[in-house]
Tab-separated table of C-alpha atoms in Angstrom:
chain	number	residue	atom	x	y	z
A	12	MET	CA	31.394	0.285	28.799
A	13	SER	CA	28.104	1.735	29.834
A	14	ASN	CA	26.778	1.237	26.311
A	15	GLU	CA	27.969	-2.354	26.272
A	16	ASN	CA	26.310	-2.932	29.627
A	17	GLU	CA	23.080	-1.401	28.404
A	18	VAL	CA	23.049	-3.874	25.506
A	19	LYS	CA	23.444	-6.706	28.031
A	20	ILE	CA	20.666	-5.280	30.214
A	21	ILE	CA	18.302	-5.134	27.236
A	22	ALA	CA	19.226	-8.726	26.326
A	23	ILE	CA	18.383	-9.906	29.842
A	24	ILE	CA	15.082	-8.057	29.880
A	25	ALA	CA	14.237	-9.615	26.510
A	26	GLU	CA	15.151	-13.067	27.838
A	27	VAL	CA	13.053	-12.745	30.996
A	28	PHE	CA	10.014	-11.368	29.187
A	29	GLU	CA	10.527	-13.730	26.257
A	30	MET	CA	10.578	-10.940	23.684
A	31	ASN	CA	12.621	-9.956	20.702
A	32	LYS	CA	15.446	-7.597	21.729
A	33	LYS	CA	14.236	-5.080	19.136
A	34	GLU	CA	10.940	-4.736	20.976
A	35	VAL	CA	12.722	-3.896	24.236
A	36	THR	CA	13.230	-0.152	23.897
A	37	ARG	CA	13.842	2.413	26.645
A	38	ASP	CA	10.321	3.858	26.419
A	39	LYS	CA	8.573	0.522	27.036
A	40	ASP	CA	6.553	0.283	30.241
A	41	PHE	CA	6.813	-3.069	32.036
A	42	VAL	CA	3.178	-3.198	33.078
A	43	LYS	CA	1.457	-1.424	30.178
A	44	ASP	CA	3.545	-2.746	27.296
A	45	PHE	CA	4.863	-6.090	28.568
A	46	LYS	CA	1.851	-6.909	30.795
A	47	ALA	CA	4.524	-7.778	33.331
A	48	LYS	CA	3.586	-9.562	36.497
A	49	SER	CA	5.621	-8.588	39.548
A	50	ILE	CA	7.249	-12.021	39.573
A	51	LYS	CA	8.902	-11.255	36.244
A	52	ILE	CA	10.357	-8.053	37.667
A	53	ILE	CA	11.903	-10.027	40.543
A	54	GLU	CA	13.307	-12.590	38.121
A	55	MET	CA	14.735	-9.794	35.989
A	56	CYS	CA	16.479	-8.309	39.053
A	57	ALA	CA	17.973	-11.699	39.960
A	58	MET	CA	19.234	-12.136	36.382
A	59	LEU	CA	20.777	-8.650	36.408
A	60	GLU	CA	22.421	-9.316	39.781
A	61	ASP	CA	23.931	-12.484	38.398
A	62	GLU	CA	25.076	-10.935	35.117
A	63	PHE	CA	26.816	-7.937	36.670
A	64	ASP	CA	27.645	-9.326	40.119
A	65	ILE	CA	25.753	-6.521	41.851
A	66	GLU	CA	23.232	-6.366	44.686
A	67	ILE	CA	19.801	-4.996	43.776
A	68	ASP	CA	17.275	-3.872	46.373
A	69	MET	CA	14.215	-5.471	44.804
A	70	GLU	CA	11.789	-3.252	46.670
A	71	ASP	CA	13.587	-0.211	45.270
A	72	ALA	CA	13.905	-1.706	41.777
A	73	ARG	CA	10.154	-2.365	41.552
A	74	LYS	CA	9.636	1.400	41.306
A	75	ASN	CA	11.253	1.422	37.851
A	76	ALA	CA	8.303	1.622	35.463
A	77	THR	CA	10.102	1.571	32.117
A	78	VAL	CA	12.980	-0.254	30.461
A	79	GLY	CA	14.926	3.026	30.404
A	80	GLU	CA	14.457	3.547	34.139
A	81	ALA	CA	15.499	-0.031	34.892
A	82	ALA	CA	18.562	0.304	32.638
A	83	ASP	CA	19.662	3.590	34.235
A	84	TYR	CA	19.081	2.153	37.710
A	85	THR	CA	21.172	-0.922	36.908
A	86	LEU	CA	23.956	1.103	35.243
A	87	LYS	CA	24.167	3.280	38.353
A	88	LEU	CA	24.498	0.206	40.585
A	89	ILE	CA	27.196	-1.214	38.305
A	90	ASP	CA	29.124	2.054	38.607
A	91	GLU	CA	28.757	2.086	42.382
A	92	GLN	CA	29.433	-1.567	43.085
A	93	GLN	CA	31.975	-2.708	40.500
B	11	MET	CA	-1.829	-6.974	63.548
B	12	GLU	CA	-3.829	-4.266	65.170
B	13	LYS	CA	-5.099	-5.513	68.517
B	14	HIS	CA	-5.135	-8.739	70.402
B	15	ASN	CA	-7.760	-10.440	72.463
B	16	THR	CA	-8.450	-13.653	74.223
B	17	LEU	CA	-8.583	-15.476	70.893
B	18	ILE	CA	-4.783	-15.291	70.832
B	19	ASP	CA	-4.630	-16.729	74.356
B	20	ASP	CA	-6.939	-19.605	73.338
B	21	LEU	CA	-4.810	-20.298	70.285
B	22	LYS	CA	-1.624	-20.226	72.377
B	23	VAL	CA	-3.015	-23.116	74.377
B	24	ARG	CA	-3.713	-25.052	71.168
B	25	VAL	CA	-0.269	-24.478	69.674
B	26	ARG	CA	1.881	-24.774	72.791
B	27	GLY	CA	4.206	-27.780	72.823
B	28	LYS	CA	3.405	-28.780	69.233
B	29	GLY	CA	6.971	-28.036	68.112
B	30	ILE	CA	5.957	-25.834	65.182
B	31	ARG	CA	9.111	-24.491	63.508
B	32	VAL	CA	8.684	-20.864	62.471
B	33	VAL	CA	11.312	-19.275	60.258
B	34	PHE	CA	12.018	-15.533	60.413
B	35	PRO	CA	13.854	-13.893	57.477
B	36	GLU	CA	14.381	-10.634	59.382
B	37	ALA	CA	16.880	-11.868	61.943
B	38	GLU	CA	18.530	-8.480	62.252
B	39	GLU	CA	15.338	-6.765	63.423
B	40	PRO	CA	15.198	-6.411	67.230
B	41	ARG	CA	11.378	-6.746	67.401
B	42	ILE	CA	11.636	-10.079	65.609
B	43	LEU	CA	14.355	-11.292	67.959
B	44	LYS	CA	12.328	-10.274	71.012
B	45	ALA	CA	9.164	-11.959	69.717
B	46	ALA	CA	11.141	-15.070	68.777
B	47	SER	CA	12.623	-15.255	72.270
B	48	ILE	CA	9.139	-14.902	73.820
B	49	VAL	CA	7.561	-17.689	71.727
B	50	MET	CA	10.554	-19.911	72.357
B	51	SER	CA	10.497	-19.494	76.121
B	52	ASP	CA	6.701	-19.875	76.146
B	53	ASN	CA	7.005	-23.130	74.126
B	54	ILE	CA	4.722	-21.722	71.413
B	55	ALA	CA	7.102	-22.298	68.508
B	56	ILE	CA	10.664	-23.217	67.630
B	57	PRO	CA	12.166	-20.117	66.000
B	58	ILE	CA	14.692	-20.349	63.160
B	59	LEU	CA	16.444	-17.104	62.200
B	60	VAL	CA	17.709	-16.359	58.697
B	61	GLY	CA	20.329	-13.636	58.369
B	62	ASP	CA	23.899	-12.680	59.109
B	63	ILE	CA	24.951	-14.726	62.151
B	64	ARG	CA	27.393	-12.238	63.664
B	65	LYS	CA	25.127	-9.240	63.135
B	66	THR	CA	22.146	-11.111	64.584
B	67	ASN	CA	24.089	-12.061	67.704
B	68	ASP	CA	25.385	-8.496	68.069
B	69	ILE	CA	21.888	-7.012	67.772
B	70	ALA	CA	20.491	-9.484	70.297
B	71	LYS	CA	23.286	-8.633	72.706
B	72	GLU	CA	22.863	-4.904	72.189
B	73	HIS	CA	19.136	-5.155	73.012
B	74	GLY	CA	19.563	-7.645	75.837
B	75	ILE	CA	17.569	-10.338	74.058
B	76	ASP	CA	18.297	-13.978	74.835
B	77	ILE	CA	18.464	-15.926	71.579
B	78	SER	CA	20.537	-18.794	72.929
B	79	GLY	CA	19.420	-22.106	71.511
B	80	MET	CA	18.009	-20.548	68.341
B	81	GLU	CA	19.324	-21.719	65.010
B	82	ILE	CA	20.657	-18.846	62.874
B	83	ILE	CA	21.195	-19.543	59.189
B	84	LEU	CA	23.150	-17.526	56.648
B	85	PRO	CA	21.614	-18.807	53.389
B	86	GLU	CA	24.723	-19.147	51.237
B	87	SER	CA	26.625	-20.958	54.002
B	88	SER	CA	23.892	-23.468	54.752
B	89	ALA	CA	24.223	-27.161	53.965
B	90	GLN	CA	20.862	-27.091	52.161
B	91	PHE	CA	21.652	-24.190	49.852
B	92	ASP	CA	22.645	-26.279	46.801
B	93	ALA	CA	19.677	-28.607	47.195
B	94	TYR	CA	17.256	-25.662	47.545
B	95	ALA	CA	18.772	-24.030	44.453
B	96	ALA	CA	18.348	-27.262	42.486
B	97	THR	CA	14.713	-27.545	43.600
B	98	TYR	CA	13.910	-23.980	42.644
B	99	LEU	CA	15.794	-24.233	39.359
B	100	ALA	CA	13.548	-27.104	38.319
B	101	SER	CA	10.485	-24.849	38.571
B	102	THR	CA	11.725	-21.715	36.796
B	103	THR	CA	13.057	-20.453	33.495
B	104	ILE	CA	15.777	-18.220	34.980
B	105	ARG	CA	19.435	-19.226	35.075
B	106	GLU	CA	21.077	-21.081	37.959
B	107	GLY	CA	23.170	-18.058	38.905
B	108	ALA	CA	20.016	-15.954	39.213
B	109	VAL	CA	18.314	-18.644	41.300
B	110	ARG	CA	21.249	-18.646	43.699
B	111	ARG	CA	21.036	-14.845	43.884
B	112	LEU	CA	17.357	-15.084	44.801
B	113	LEU	CA	17.896	-17.719	47.459
B	114	LYS	CA	20.598	-15.644	49.134
B	115	LYS	CA	17.836	-13.225	50.018
B	116	PRO	CA	16.534	-14.261	53.440
B	117	VAL	CA	12.820	-14.063	52.553
B	118	PHE	CA	13.244	-16.410	49.584
B	119	TYR	CA	15.469	-18.762	51.580
B	120	ALA	CA	12.989	-18.814	54.480
B	121	ASP	CA	10.143	-19.677	52.117
B	122	MET	CA	12.292	-22.396	50.583
B	123	MET	CA	12.790	-23.892	54.046
B	124	VAL	CA	9.008	-24.034	54.423
B	125	LYS	CA	8.550	-25.525	50.969
B	126	ALA	CA	11.201	-28.169	51.693
B	127	GLY	CA	9.595	-29.047	55.032
B	128	ASP	CA	12.592	-27.790	57.021
B	129	ALA	CA	10.307	-25.209	58.672
B	130	ASP	CA	6.533	-25.214	59.156
B	131	ALA	CA	5.688	-21.534	58.660
B	132	MET	CA	7.267	-18.223	57.630
B	133	VAL	CA	6.731	-14.968	59.507
B	134	GLY	CA	8.098	-11.803	57.870
B	135	GLY	CA	7.128	-8.294	56.900
B	136	ALA	CA	8.412	-6.285	59.864
B	137	VAL	CA	10.969	-4.868	57.427
B	138	TYR	CA	10.014	-6.293	54.026
B	139	GLU	CA	7.114	-4.740	52.109
B	140	THR	CA	3.877	-6.717	51.860
B	141	ALA	CA	4.378	-7.074	48.093
B	142	THR	CA	7.744	-8.731	48.685
B	143	VAL	CA	6.376	-11.214	51.221
B	144	ILE	CA	3.493	-12.127	48.910
B	145	MET	CA	5.722	-12.330	45.843
B	146	ALA	CA	8.316	-14.560	47.500
B	147	GLY	CA	5.550	-16.779	48.903
B	148	THR	CA	3.948	-17.062	45.481
B	149	MET	CA	7.229	-17.813	43.702
B	150	VAL	CA	8.656	-20.282	46.197
B	151	ILE	CA	5.846	-21.882	48.216
B	152	GLY	CA	3.060	-21.492	45.674
B	153	MET	CA	-0.661	-21.697	46.100
B	154	LYS	CA	-2.823	-24.353	47.731
B	155	GLU	CA	-4.177	-26.919	45.330
B	156	GLY	CA	-6.998	-25.376	43.325
B	157	ALA	CA	-6.198	-21.827	44.445
B	158	SER	CA	-4.613	-19.159	42.284
B	159	THR	CA	-4.991	-16.001	44.358
B	160	PRO	CA	-3.227	-15.128	47.591
B	161	SER	CA	-5.530	-13.078	49.786
B	162	SER	CA	-5.975	-12.034	53.403
B	163	PHE	CA	-8.495	-12.076	56.193
B	164	PHE	CA	-9.209	-10.491	59.550
B	165	VAL	CA	-10.755	-12.105	62.589
B	166	MET	CA	-13.161	-9.479	63.932
B	167	ASP	CA	-14.037	-9.927	67.607
B	168	ILE	CA	-17.042	-7.691	68.135
B	169	PRO	CA	-18.155	-6.769	71.654
B	170	GLY	CA	-21.877	-7.239	72.226
B	171	PHE	CA	-22.432	-9.098	68.961
B	172	GLU	CA	-24.073	-12.440	69.611
B	173	GLY	CA	-24.035	-13.766	66.063
B	174	GLY	CA	-21.240	-15.089	63.894
B	175	GLU	CA	-19.076	-17.565	65.766
B	176	ASN	CA	-19.421	-16.556	69.418
B	177	GLY	CA	-19.284	-12.896	68.439
B	178	LYS	CA	-16.460	-13.373	65.968
B	179	LEU	CA	-16.551	-12.958	62.195
B	180	ILE	CA	-13.990	-13.600	59.477
B	181	PHE	CA	-13.764	-10.651	57.039
B	182	ALA	CA	-12.082	-11.093	53.627
B	183	ASP	CA	-10.424	-9.755	51.606
B	184	CYS	CA	-9.614	-6.488	53.339
B	185	ALA	CA	-5.958	-6.029	52.367
B	186	VAL	CA	-4.612	-7.742	49.243
B	187	VAL	CA	-6.772	-8.202	46.099
B	188	PRO	CA	-8.096	-4.833	44.837
B	189	ASP	CA	-10.776	-5.934	42.376
B	190	PRO	CA	-11.202	-9.706	42.257
B	191	ASN	CA	-13.051	-11.317	39.354
B	192	ALA	CA	-15.568	-14.086	40.055
B	193	GLU	CA	-12.898	-16.823	40.051
B	194	GLU	CA	-10.654	-14.844	42.383
B	195	LEU	CA	-13.569	-14.004	44.663
B	196	ALA	CA	-14.362	-17.722	44.869
B	197	ASP	CA	-10.698	-18.373	45.741
B	198	ILE	CA	-10.876	-15.797	48.524
B	199	ALA	CA	-14.072	-17.344	49.911
B	200	ILE	CA	-12.747	-20.910	49.839
B	201	ALA	CA	-9.473	-19.898	51.516
B	202	SER	CA	-11.439	-17.924	54.134
B	203	ALA	CA	-13.700	-20.889	54.883
B	204	ASP	CA	-10.617	-23.051	55.454
B	205	SER	CA	-9.031	-20.342	57.606
B	206	ALA	CA	-12.206	-20.057	59.711
B	207	LYS	CA	-12.258	-23.796	60.284
B	208	LYS	CA	-8.621	-23.845	61.331
B	209	LEU	CA	-8.577	-20.717	63.495
B	210	LEU	CA	-12.029	-20.620	65.022
B	211	GLY	CA	-12.523	-24.390	65.023
B	212	CYS	CA	-15.996	-23.899	63.556
B	213	VAL	CA	-18.131	-25.019	60.619
B	214	PRO	CA	-17.722	-22.076	58.219
B	215	ARG	CA	-20.936	-20.419	56.976
B	216	VAL	CA	-19.854	-18.189	54.117
B	217	ALA	CA	-21.882	-15.159	53.015
B	218	MET	CA	-21.033	-13.620	49.650
B	219	LEU	CA	-21.834	-9.989	50.315
B	220	SER	CA	-23.322	-7.430	47.967
B	221	PHE	CA	-25.700	-4.470	47.972
B	222	SER	CA	-28.341	-6.907	46.719
B	223	THR	CA	-30.030	-9.944	48.226
B	224	LYS	CA	-30.970	-12.861	45.994
B	225	GLY	CA	-31.531	-10.924	42.807
B	226	SER	CA	-32.967	-7.717	44.236
B	227	SER	CA	-30.589	-5.944	41.829
B	228	LEU	CA	-29.135	-7.167	38.550
B	229	GLU	CA	-26.165	-4.851	38.188
B	230	PRO	CA	-22.917	-6.378	36.785
B	231	GLN	CA	-21.268	-6.032	40.225
B	232	VAL	CA	-23.962	-8.350	41.595
B	233	GLU	CA	-23.560	-10.855	38.787
B	234	LYS	CA	-19.896	-11.251	39.767
B	235	VAL	CA	-20.900	-12.229	43.305
B	236	ILE	CA	-23.564	-14.651	42.043
B	237	ARG	CA	-21.052	-16.274	39.676
B	238	ALA	CA	-18.455	-16.559	42.470
B	239	THR	CA	-21.061	-18.291	44.653
B	240	GLU	CA	-21.741	-20.812	41.865
B	241	ILE	CA	-18.004	-21.462	41.423
B	242	ILE	CA	-17.604	-22.166	45.141
B	243	ARG	CA	-20.489	-24.657	45.029
B	244	GLU	CA	-18.957	-26.364	41.985
B	245	ARG	CA	-15.470	-26.512	43.477
B	246	ARG	CA	-16.234	-27.222	47.118
B	247	SER	CA	-19.621	-28.771	47.778
B	248	ASP	CA	-18.581	-29.246	51.427
B	249	ILE	CA	-18.643	-25.485	52.084
B	250	LEU	CA	-21.870	-23.890	53.322
B	251	VAL	CA	-22.191	-20.794	51.178
B	252	ASP	CA	-24.957	-18.437	50.120
B	253	GLY	CA	-25.118	-15.295	48.025
B	254	GLU	CA	-25.595	-12.736	47.025
B	255	LEU	CA	-26.606	-11.373	50.426
B	256	GLN	CA	-26.664	-7.925	51.969
B	257	ALA	CA	-24.631	-7.615	55.154
B	258	ASP	CA	-27.625	-7.385	57.477
B	259	THR	CA	-29.283	-10.368	55.792
B	260	ALA	CA	-26.093	-12.326	56.319
B	261	ILE	CA	-25.798	-11.817	60.063
B	262	ILE	CA	-29.244	-10.892	61.470
B	263	PRO	CA	-31.677	-13.864	61.650
B	264	ALA	CA	-34.858	-11.735	61.648
B	265	ILE	CA	-33.814	-9.878	58.501
B	266	ALA	CA	-32.732	-13.114	56.820
B	267	ARG	CA	-36.184	-14.604	57.487
B	268	LYS	CA	-37.781	-11.577	55.853
B	269	LYS	CA	-35.505	-11.295	52.818
B	270	VAL	CA	-34.496	-14.856	51.960
B	271	LYS	CA	-37.186	-17.232	50.793
B	272	GLY	CA	-36.640	-20.895	51.586
B	273	GLU	CA	-33.928	-22.519	53.634
B	274	SER	CA	-30.460	-21.032	53.726
B	275	PRO	CA	-27.636	-22.603	55.742
B	276	VAL	CA	-25.955	-19.209	55.914
B	277	ALA	CA	-28.383	-16.261	55.851
B	278	GLY	CA	-28.758	-14.735	59.314
B	279	LYS	CA	-26.018	-16.898	60.781
B	280	ALA	CA	-22.937	-16.291	58.640
B	281	ASN	CA	-19.548	-16.425	60.352
B	282	VAL	CA	-17.459	-15.663	57.239
B	283	LEU	CA	-18.177	-12.455	55.323
B	284	ILE	CA	-16.720	-12.158	51.815
B	285	PHE	CA	-16.680	-8.635	50.415
B	286	PRO	CA	-16.970	-8.068	46.665
B	287	ASP	CA	-13.823	-5.948	46.457
B	288	LEU	CA	-11.053	-4.362	48.481
B	289	ASN	CA	-12.847	-1.008	48.762
B	290	SER	CA	-15.793	-2.540	50.594
B	291	GLY	CA	-13.699	-5.006	52.619
B	292	ASN	CA	-11.198	-2.497	53.877
B	293	ILE	CA	-13.839	0.133	54.668
B	294	ALA	CA	-15.995	-2.424	56.487
B	295	TYR	CA	-13.239	-3.724	58.755
B	296	LYS	CA	-12.105	-0.235	59.714
B	297	LEU	CA	-15.657	0.930	60.474
B	298	VAL	CA	-16.466	-2.139	62.564
B	299	GLN	CA	-13.176	-1.702	64.390
B	300	ARG	CA	-13.714	1.999	65.087
B	301	LEU	CA	-17.468	2.252	65.563
B	302	ALA	CA	-18.178	-1.076	67.244
B	303	GLY	CA	-14.898	-1.229	69.166
B	304	ALA	CA	-14.055	-4.583	67.601
B	305	ASP	CA	-10.656	-6.201	67.885
B	306	ALA	CA	-9.386	-6.610	64.337
B	307	ILE	CA	-6.828	-9.404	64.281
B	308	GLY	CA	-4.940	-9.459	61.015
B	309	PRO	CA	-4.537	-9.117	58.159
B	310	LEU	CA	-3.423	-12.719	57.851
B	311	LEU	CA	-2.386	-14.137	54.499
B	312	GLN	CA	-4.137	-17.176	53.071
B	313	GLY	CA	-4.186	-19.245	49.905
B	314	PHE	CA	-0.551	-20.342	50.040
B	315	ALA	CA	0.306	-24.046	50.092
B	316	LYS	CA	1.910	-23.520	53.522
B	317	PRO	CA	1.503	-20.799	56.165
B	318	VAL	CA	3.032	-17.430	55.327
B	319	CYS	CA	2.536	-14.350	57.495
B	320	ASP	CA	3.001	-10.731	56.491
B	321	LEU	CA	3.491	-8.521	59.540
B	322	SER	CA	2.641	-4.860	59.532
B	323	ARG	CA	5.872	-2.866	59.386
B	324	GLY	CA	4.627	-0.947	62.407
B	325	ALA	CA	3.985	-4.150	64.372
B	326	THR	CA	4.934	-4.162	68.035
B	327	VAL	CA	6.570	-7.149	69.707
B	328	GLU	CA	3.154	-8.109	71.125
B	329	ASP	CA	1.629	-7.891	67.635
B	330	ILE	CA	4.373	-10.114	66.244
B	331	VAL	CA	3.855	-12.713	68.971
B	332	GLY	CA	0.122	-12.731	68.095
B	333	SER	CA	0.931	-13.185	64.415
B	334	ILE	CA	3.314	-16.035	65.187
B	335	VAL	CA	0.562	-17.785	67.154
B	336	MET	CA	-2.011	-17.291	64.375
B	337	THR	CA	0.450	-18.522	61.747
B	338	ALA	CA	1.673	-21.487	63.778
B	339	ILE	CA	-1.927	-22.642	64.278
B	340	GLN	CA	-2.303	-22.897	60.524
B	341	ALA	CA	0.667	-25.279	60.438
B	342	ILE	CA	-0.999	-27.807	62.759
B	343	ASP	CA	-2.435	-30.720	60.792
């Protein structure tokens, strides 16, 4: 389940940042590698909330620097809230 | 907000009875409720609270705050929610479900009310981080026409200083943009000139500050300030601007006469000081505040299409009332 969810998380990140899913790996840094503006991070959180029906504290979520951190953070919330 | 002075009292007179609707996305914060009740009873603004209705009423009751007559809105239960979602959806690439998730968050909903014209100004940040307030404002309300950078300013009221605008100076940017490029610096200056006009009721005289005056140094940091000055002149010929100027040349007439050849509408009599970066701006405001005993009112956000205020999370009720006044003034046409 967690693996399946991680695939979905990666797909959402790829959609928000308009990238190929293959480029969205756990080690990628949102700012350094994706040149992400903060707005994109907020949009990503809203998409993840919608996909998994969870509540994300956006101020907390902004601290996630990499795809791996964001995925682990989201998986933890799914476990807690679903 | 750090300290208040008679400027706030003057502005209260200007805003009182104008029916400015101020929306607060932190309805469950007692300081917000207290400040909202003060501005309501003083006829300074019409508060609108966004949050959980039952919790808000319970908190008001618990703290003995009278919020009777105030509208309290839970975003997802509001009649406007679908229309707001449709409006936002038209301007974004994210899915409808995600848009609805965003708008359930009070700060986004409050900004949407301002964008839709259902409120005149948004005051938040007592609980939310500055980055969140700025981000939501940028995403929902957007920037003023021609502007691309949200920034901030302080009104510095300096005892014993006879220059500026009756002893007051606008300082920018001292809180938001770390290292603006020339375009962004021009944005900051233009927004600050408009803020000065609105808040101080004056003709803005904008000094683009540097460690150099009129080519006395040709370092790249100076070139940025010179370029920003040119951009301002190209974009807004109505603004009186000069640069690059050293701080003393900007505000002391005798030094301006010595250092600036020819006529300058600004040198020696500037009332808006634009710092080249956040290091210099932040250091300057704190030194003037501490060493000259100035009242530093702010930071106030600027550059958004409609008024948005970011409170300090340590703001007192008095600070919040001051911020509401300063924000409401910006909503008066």
